[in-house]
Short mmCIF file of C-alpha atoms in Angstrom, two decimals:
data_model
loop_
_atom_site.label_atom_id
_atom_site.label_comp_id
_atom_site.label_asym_id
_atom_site.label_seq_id
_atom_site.Cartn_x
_atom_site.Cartn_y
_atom_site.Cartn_z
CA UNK A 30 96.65 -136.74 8.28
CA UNK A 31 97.73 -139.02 5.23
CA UNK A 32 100.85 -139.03 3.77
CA UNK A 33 101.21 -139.21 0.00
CA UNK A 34 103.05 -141.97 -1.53
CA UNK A 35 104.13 -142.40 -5.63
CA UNK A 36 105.07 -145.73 -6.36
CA UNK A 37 107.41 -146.68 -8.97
CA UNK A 38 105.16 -149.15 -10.69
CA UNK A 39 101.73 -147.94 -11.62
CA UNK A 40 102.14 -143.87 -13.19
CA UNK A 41 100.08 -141.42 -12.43
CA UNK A 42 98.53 -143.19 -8.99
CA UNK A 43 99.29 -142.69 -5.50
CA UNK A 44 98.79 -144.93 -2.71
CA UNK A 45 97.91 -143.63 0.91
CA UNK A 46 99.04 -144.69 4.22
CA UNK A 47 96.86 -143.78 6.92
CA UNK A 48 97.93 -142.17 10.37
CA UNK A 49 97.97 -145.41 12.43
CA UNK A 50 100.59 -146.82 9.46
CA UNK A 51 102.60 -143.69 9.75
CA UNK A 52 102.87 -143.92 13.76
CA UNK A 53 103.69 -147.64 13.49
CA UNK A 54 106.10 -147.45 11.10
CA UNK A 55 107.87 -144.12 12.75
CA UNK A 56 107.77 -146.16 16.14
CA UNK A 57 109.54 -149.21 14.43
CA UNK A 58 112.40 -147.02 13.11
CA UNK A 59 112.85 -145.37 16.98
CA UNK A 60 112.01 -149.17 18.38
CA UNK A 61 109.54 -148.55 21.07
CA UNK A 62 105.93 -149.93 21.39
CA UNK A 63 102.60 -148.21 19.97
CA UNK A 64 100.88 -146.54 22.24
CA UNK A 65 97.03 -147.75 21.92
CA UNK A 66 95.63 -144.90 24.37
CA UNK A 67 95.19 -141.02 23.27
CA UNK A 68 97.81 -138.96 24.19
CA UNK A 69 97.22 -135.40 25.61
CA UNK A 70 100.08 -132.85 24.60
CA UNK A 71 99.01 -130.69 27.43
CA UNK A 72 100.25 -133.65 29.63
CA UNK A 73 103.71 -132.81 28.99
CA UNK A 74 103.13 -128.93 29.61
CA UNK A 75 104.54 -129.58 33.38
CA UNK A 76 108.03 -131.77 34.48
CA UNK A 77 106.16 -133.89 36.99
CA UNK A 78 103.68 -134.65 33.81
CA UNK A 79 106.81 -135.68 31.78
CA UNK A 80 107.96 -137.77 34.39
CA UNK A 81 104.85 -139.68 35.11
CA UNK A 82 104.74 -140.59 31.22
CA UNK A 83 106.34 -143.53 30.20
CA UNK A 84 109.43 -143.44 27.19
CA UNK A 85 107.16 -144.50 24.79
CA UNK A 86 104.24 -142.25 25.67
CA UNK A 87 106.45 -138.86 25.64
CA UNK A 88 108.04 -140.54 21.83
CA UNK A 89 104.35 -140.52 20.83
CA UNK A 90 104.03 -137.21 22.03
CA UNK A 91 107.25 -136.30 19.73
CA UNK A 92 105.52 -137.65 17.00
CA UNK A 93 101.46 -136.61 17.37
CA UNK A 94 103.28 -132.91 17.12
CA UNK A 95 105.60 -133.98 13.98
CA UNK A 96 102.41 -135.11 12.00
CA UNK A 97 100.29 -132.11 13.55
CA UNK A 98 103.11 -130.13 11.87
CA UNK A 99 103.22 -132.18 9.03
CA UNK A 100 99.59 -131.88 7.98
CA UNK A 101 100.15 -128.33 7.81
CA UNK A 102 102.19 -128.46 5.69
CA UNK A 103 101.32 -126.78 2.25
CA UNK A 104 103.24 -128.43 0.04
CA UNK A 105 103.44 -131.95 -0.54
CA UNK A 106 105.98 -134.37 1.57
CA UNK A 107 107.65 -136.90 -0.17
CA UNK A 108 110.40 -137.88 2.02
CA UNK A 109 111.23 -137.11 5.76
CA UNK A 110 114.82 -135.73 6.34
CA UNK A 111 117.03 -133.59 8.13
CA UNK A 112 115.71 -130.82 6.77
CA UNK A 113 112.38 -131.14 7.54
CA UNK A 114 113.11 -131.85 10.49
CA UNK A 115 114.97 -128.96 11.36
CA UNK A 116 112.58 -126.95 9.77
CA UNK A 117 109.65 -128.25 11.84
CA UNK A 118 112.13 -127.67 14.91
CA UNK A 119 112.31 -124.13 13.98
CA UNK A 120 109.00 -123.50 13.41
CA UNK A 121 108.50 -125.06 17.31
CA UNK A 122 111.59 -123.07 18.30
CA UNK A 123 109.82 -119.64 16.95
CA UNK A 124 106.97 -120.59 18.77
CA UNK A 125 108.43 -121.05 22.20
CA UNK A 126 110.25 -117.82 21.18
CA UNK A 127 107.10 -115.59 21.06
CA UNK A 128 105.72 -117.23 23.78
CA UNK A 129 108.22 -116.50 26.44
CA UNK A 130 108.23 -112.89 24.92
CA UNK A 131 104.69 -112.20 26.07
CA UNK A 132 105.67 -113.97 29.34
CA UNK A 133 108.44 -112.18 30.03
CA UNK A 134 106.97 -108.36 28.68
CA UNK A 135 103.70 -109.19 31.19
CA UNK A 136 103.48 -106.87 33.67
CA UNK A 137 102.40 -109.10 36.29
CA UNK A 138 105.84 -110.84 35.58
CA UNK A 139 107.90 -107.85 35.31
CA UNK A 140 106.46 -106.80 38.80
CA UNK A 141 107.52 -110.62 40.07
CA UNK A 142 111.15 -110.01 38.61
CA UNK A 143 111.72 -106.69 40.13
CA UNK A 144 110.78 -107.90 43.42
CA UNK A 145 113.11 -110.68 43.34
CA UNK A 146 115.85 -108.59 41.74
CA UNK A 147 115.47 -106.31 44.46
CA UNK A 148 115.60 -108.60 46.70
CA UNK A 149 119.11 -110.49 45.27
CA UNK A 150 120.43 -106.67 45.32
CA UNK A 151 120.03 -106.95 48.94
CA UNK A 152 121.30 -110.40 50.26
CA UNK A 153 124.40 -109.76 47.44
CA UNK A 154 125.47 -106.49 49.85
CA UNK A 155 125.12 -108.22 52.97
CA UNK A 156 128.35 -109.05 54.80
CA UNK A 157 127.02 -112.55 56.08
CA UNK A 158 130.66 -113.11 58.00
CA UNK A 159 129.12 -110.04 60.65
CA UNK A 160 126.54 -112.87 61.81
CA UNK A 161 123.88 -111.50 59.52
CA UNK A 162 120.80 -113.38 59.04
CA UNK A 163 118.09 -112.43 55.67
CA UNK A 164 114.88 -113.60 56.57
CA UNK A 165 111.79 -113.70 54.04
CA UNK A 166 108.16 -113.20 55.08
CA UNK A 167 105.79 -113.81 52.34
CA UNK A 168 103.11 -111.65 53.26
CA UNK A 169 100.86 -109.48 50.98
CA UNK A 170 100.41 -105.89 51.63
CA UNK A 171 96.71 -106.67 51.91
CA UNK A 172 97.02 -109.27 54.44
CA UNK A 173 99.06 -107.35 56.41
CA UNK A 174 96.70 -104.17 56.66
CA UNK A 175 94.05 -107.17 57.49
CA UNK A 176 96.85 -108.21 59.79
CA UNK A 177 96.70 -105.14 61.87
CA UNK A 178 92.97 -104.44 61.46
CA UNK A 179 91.63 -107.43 63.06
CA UNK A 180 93.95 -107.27 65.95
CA UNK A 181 92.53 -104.80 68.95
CA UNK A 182 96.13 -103.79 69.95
CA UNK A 183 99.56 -103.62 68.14
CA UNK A 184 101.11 -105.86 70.53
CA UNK A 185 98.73 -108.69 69.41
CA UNK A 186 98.95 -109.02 65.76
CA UNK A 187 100.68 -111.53 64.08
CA UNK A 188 103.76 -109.58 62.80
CA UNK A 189 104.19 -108.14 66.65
CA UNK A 190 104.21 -112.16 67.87
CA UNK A 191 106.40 -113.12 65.14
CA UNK A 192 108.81 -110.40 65.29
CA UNK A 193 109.43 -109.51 69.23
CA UNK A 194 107.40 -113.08 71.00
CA UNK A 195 108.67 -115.73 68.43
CA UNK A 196 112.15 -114.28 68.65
CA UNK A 197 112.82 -111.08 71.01
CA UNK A 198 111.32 -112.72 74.11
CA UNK A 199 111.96 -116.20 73.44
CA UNK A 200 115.79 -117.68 74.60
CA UNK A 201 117.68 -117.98 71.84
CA UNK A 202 116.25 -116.29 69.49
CA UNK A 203 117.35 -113.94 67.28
CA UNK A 204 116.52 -110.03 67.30
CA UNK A 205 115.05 -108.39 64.55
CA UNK A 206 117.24 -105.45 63.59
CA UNK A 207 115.65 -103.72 60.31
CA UNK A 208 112.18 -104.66 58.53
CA UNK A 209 112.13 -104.37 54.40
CA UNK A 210 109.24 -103.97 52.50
CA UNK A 211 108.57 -104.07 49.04
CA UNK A 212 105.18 -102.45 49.07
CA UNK A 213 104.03 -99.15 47.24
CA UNK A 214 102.62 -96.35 49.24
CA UNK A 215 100.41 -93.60 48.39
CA UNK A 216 98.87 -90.51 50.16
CA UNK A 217 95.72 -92.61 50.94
CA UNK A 218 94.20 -93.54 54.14
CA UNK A 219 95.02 -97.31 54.31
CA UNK A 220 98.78 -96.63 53.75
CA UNK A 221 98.98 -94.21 56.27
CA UNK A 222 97.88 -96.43 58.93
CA UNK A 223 99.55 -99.18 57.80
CA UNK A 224 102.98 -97.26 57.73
CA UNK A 225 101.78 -95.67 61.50
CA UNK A 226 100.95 -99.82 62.52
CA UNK A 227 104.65 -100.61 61.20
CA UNK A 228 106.20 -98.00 63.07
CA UNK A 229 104.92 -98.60 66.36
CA UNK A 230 106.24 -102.37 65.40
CA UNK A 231 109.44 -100.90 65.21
CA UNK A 232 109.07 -98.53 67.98
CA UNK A 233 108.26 -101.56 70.03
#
């Protein structure tokens, strides 16, 4: 990108500065040091990316998206301001905007948030003073019917040990008084057995 300069002394001619005079002169006015290397924005897309980047590197960043925005720009710039600024800011800020709309309309994501909104729903109506204890298994529904398939009895799967032999039969531990879910069932087959394999669990 080149930004477009009119000088007061010769009419009708422009002089242009050239990208690397534009970063060095933007990184004198926020006094840090040039950064010689190429930066890669997606870099900063994570916080332990941002932290591993020096000052001047995420600065450089800043300012590889301000000319990016910049040289898009239709219309001529003759002066950086506020307000250009601020509009570049809310051209970034309508971006992030749409973005987290698809995010949070996916229905992946909306699956995700209902599970955990279920799950707040249940640990805000416990009465933890009555010694009550929320435990979370993260376990697909999958791995659980592989669970049960792969085992040649109940009593030797690995939610049977971790249920009644991790806790029920060892001292001190803690019984296991109701089992949650958050799985959908159907009229097939596999979820039958699975909910028959759960119940004998219980029945245990």
């Amino acid at each position: 990108m080149a930004i477009a300069e009119h000088p007061q002394a010769a009419e009708g001619s422009t002089t242009e500065v050239q990208d690397n005079n534009v970063y060095e002169r933007l990184c004198d006015l926020v006094e840090i040091d040039p950064v010689t290397e190429h930066i890669e924005i997606e870099d900063f897309t994570t916080l332990q990316g941002m932290a591993d980047k020096s000052s001047s590197e995420r600065v450089t960043a800043a300012l590889q998206v301000f000319l990016d925005l910049a040289s898009a720009q239709t219309s001529q710039i003759t002066k950086i301001d506020k307000a250009l600024l601020d509009s570049f800011i809310g051209k970034i800020d309508h971006q992030i905007s749409e973005q987290l709309d698809e995010i949070l309309h996916h229905a992946e994501y909306q699956k995700i948030e209902s599970s955990w909104r279920s799950l707040k729903y249940l640990v805000d109506r416990c009465d933890f003073r009555a010694n009550i204890v929320v435990e979370v298994l993260d376990v697909s529904k999958e791995d659980l019917q592989l669970d049960f398939e792969e085992a040649p009895d109940t009593t030797q799967c690995g939610l049977y040990k971790h249920v009644y032999v991790d806790d029920y039969d060892t001292p001190g531990g803690e019984p296991v008084s109701v089992m949650i879910t958050n799985y959908e069932f159907g009229r097939e087959a596999p979820d039958i057995g699975l909910l028959t394999d759960l119940s004998r669990i219980a029945a245990a």
